[in-house]
Short mmCIF file of C-alpha atoms and ligand atoms in Angstrom, two decimals:
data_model
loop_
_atom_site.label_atom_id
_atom_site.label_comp_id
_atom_site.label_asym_id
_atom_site.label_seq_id
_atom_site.Cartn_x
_atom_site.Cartn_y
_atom_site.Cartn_z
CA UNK A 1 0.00 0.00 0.00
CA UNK A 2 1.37 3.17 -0.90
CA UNK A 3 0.46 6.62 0.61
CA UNK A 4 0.64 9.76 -1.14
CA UNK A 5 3.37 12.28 0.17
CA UNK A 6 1.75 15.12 2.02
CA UNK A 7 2.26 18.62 1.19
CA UNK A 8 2.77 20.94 3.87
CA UNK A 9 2.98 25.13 3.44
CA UNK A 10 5.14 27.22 5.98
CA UNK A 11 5.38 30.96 5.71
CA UNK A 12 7.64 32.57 8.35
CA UNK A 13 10.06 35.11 7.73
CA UNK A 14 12.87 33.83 10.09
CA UNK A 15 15.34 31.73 7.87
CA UNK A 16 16.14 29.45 10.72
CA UNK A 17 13.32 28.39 11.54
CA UNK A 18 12.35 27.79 8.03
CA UNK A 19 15.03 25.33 7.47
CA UNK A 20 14.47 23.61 10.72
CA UNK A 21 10.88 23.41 9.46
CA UNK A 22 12.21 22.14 6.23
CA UNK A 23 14.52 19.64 7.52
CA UNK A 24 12.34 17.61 10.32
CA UNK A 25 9.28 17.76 7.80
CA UNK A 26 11.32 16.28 5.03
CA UNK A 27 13.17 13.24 6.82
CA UNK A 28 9.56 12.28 7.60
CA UNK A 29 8.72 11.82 4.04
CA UNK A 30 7.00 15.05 3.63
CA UNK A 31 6.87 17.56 0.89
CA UNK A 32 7.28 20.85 1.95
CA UNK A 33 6.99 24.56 0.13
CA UNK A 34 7.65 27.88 1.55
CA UNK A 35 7.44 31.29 1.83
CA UNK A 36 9.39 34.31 3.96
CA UNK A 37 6.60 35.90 4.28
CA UNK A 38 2.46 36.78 3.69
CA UNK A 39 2.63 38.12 0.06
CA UNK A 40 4.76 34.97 -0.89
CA UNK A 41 2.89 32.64 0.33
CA UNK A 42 -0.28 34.50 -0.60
CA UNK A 43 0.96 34.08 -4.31
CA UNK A 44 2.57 30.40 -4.33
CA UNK A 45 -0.77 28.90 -2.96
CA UNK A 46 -2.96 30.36 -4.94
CA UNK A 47 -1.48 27.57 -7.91
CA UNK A 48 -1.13 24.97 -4.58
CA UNK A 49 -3.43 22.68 -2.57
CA UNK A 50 -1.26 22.02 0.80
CA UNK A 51 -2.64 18.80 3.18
CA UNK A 52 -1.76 21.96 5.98
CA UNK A 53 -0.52 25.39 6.36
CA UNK A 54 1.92 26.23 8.89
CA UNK A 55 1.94 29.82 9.66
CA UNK A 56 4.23 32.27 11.63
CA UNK A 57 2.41 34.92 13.49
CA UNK A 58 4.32 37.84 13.84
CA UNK A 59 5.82 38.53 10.45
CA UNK A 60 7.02 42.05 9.13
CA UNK A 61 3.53 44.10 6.85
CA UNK A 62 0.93 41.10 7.04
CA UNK A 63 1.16 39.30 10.00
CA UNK A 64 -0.19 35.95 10.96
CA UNK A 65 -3.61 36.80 11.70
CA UNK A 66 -3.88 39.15 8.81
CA UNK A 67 -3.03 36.36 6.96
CA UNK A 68 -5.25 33.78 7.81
CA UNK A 69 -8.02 35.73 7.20
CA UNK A 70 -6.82 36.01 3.97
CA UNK A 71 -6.05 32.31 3.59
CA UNK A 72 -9.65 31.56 4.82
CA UNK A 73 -11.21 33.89 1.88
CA UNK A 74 -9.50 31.53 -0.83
CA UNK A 75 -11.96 28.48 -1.72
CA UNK A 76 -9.68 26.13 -2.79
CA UNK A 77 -8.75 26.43 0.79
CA UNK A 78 -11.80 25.06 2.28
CA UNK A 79 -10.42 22.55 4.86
CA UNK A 80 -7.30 22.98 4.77
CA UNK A 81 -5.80 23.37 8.47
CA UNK A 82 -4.04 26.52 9.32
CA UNK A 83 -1.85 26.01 12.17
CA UNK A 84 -0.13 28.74 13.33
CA UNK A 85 3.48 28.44 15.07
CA UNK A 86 3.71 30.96 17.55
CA UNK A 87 5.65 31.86 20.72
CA UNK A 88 3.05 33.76 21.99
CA UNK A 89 0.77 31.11 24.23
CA UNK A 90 -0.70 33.44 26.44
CA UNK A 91 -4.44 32.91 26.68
CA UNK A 92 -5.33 36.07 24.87
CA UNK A 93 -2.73 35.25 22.09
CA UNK A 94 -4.13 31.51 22.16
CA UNK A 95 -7.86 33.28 21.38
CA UNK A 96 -6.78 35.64 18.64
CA UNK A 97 -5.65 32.84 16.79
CA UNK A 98 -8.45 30.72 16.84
CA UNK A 99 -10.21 34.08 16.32
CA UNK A 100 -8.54 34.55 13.01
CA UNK A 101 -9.10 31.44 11.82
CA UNK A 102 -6.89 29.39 12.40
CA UNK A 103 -7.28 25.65 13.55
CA UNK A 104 -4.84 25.66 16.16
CA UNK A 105 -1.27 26.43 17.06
CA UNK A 106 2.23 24.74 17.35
CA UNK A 107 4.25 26.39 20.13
CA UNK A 108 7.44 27.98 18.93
CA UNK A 109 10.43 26.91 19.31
CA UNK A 110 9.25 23.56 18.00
CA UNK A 111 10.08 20.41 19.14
CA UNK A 112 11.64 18.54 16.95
CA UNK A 113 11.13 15.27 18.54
CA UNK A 114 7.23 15.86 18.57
CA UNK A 115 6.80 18.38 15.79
CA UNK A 116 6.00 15.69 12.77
CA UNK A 117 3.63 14.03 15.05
CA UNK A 118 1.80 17.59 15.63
CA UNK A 119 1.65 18.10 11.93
CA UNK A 120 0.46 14.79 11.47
CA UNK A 121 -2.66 15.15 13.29
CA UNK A 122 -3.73 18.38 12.06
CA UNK A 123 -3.65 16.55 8.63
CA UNK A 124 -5.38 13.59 9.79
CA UNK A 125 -8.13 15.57 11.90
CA UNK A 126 -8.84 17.67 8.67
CA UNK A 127 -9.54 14.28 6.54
CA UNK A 128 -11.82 13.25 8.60
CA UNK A 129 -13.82 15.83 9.14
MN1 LIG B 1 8.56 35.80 12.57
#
C-alpha cells in the first residue's frame, strides 16, 4: 500500500526556523513549500493545494492573523488546516488565533522530537472531518 506524500505550506520570515521546518518535515517523508513571508505565500498557494498550512504569526507588513483571514477567503482552501506556530501562548494570544481562523497552534520553538507528530494530526483531523 502506498500513501501519497503530504504537502505541507510554511510561511515565516525567520530563515532558521524555516530550514528547521524544512529539515524535520522532510526526513519524515513530507513535501514541503515555503514562503518568507504573507505576500509569498499569498501568491505560491494560490497555484497549490497544501494537506496543511503552517503559519508564523508575527511577520514584518501582514502578520499571521492578517493572513489567515486572507487564507480563509480563498476556496480552494476550504479545509485545509491553518496552524499557526507561535511563541506567543498566552491565553489572549491563544484566542486571537483561533479568532482569526486558524485551527490551532504549534508552540514555537518547535520540538523537533514531537513536531511531525503535531503536523500529522492536524492533517489527519482535517480528513476526517
Ligand atoms: Mn517571525
Amino acid at each position: 500500500m502506498t500513501e501519497e506524500k503530504k504537502l505541507v505550506m510554511c510561511i515565516e520570515d525567520n530563515p532558521d526556523n524555516r530550514t528547521l521546518v524544512v529539515r524535520v518535515l522532510m526526513a519524515e517523508g513530507y513535501d514541503v513549500v515555503t514562503a518568507g513571508n504573507a505576500k509569498e505565500g499569498l501568491s505560491l498557494v494560490r497555484n497549490l493545494h497544501p494537506d496543511v498550512i503552517l503559519i508564523d504569526i508575527n511577520m514584518p507588513e501582514i502578520d499571521g492573523f492578517t493572513l489567515t483571514a486572507k487564507l480563509r477567503e480563498m476556496k480552494h482552501l476550504d479545509g485545509v488546516p491553518v496552524v499557526a506556530i507561535t511563541a506567543n501562548v498566552m491565553k489572549g494570544d491563544r484566542e486571537k488565533t483561533f479568532a482569526a481562523g486558524c485551527d490551532g497552534y504549534i508552540q514555537k520553538p518547535i520540538n523537533v522530537d514531537l513536531f511531525p507528530q503535531q503536523v500529522a494530526k492536524f492533517i489527519k483531523e482535517a480528513h476526517t472531518l
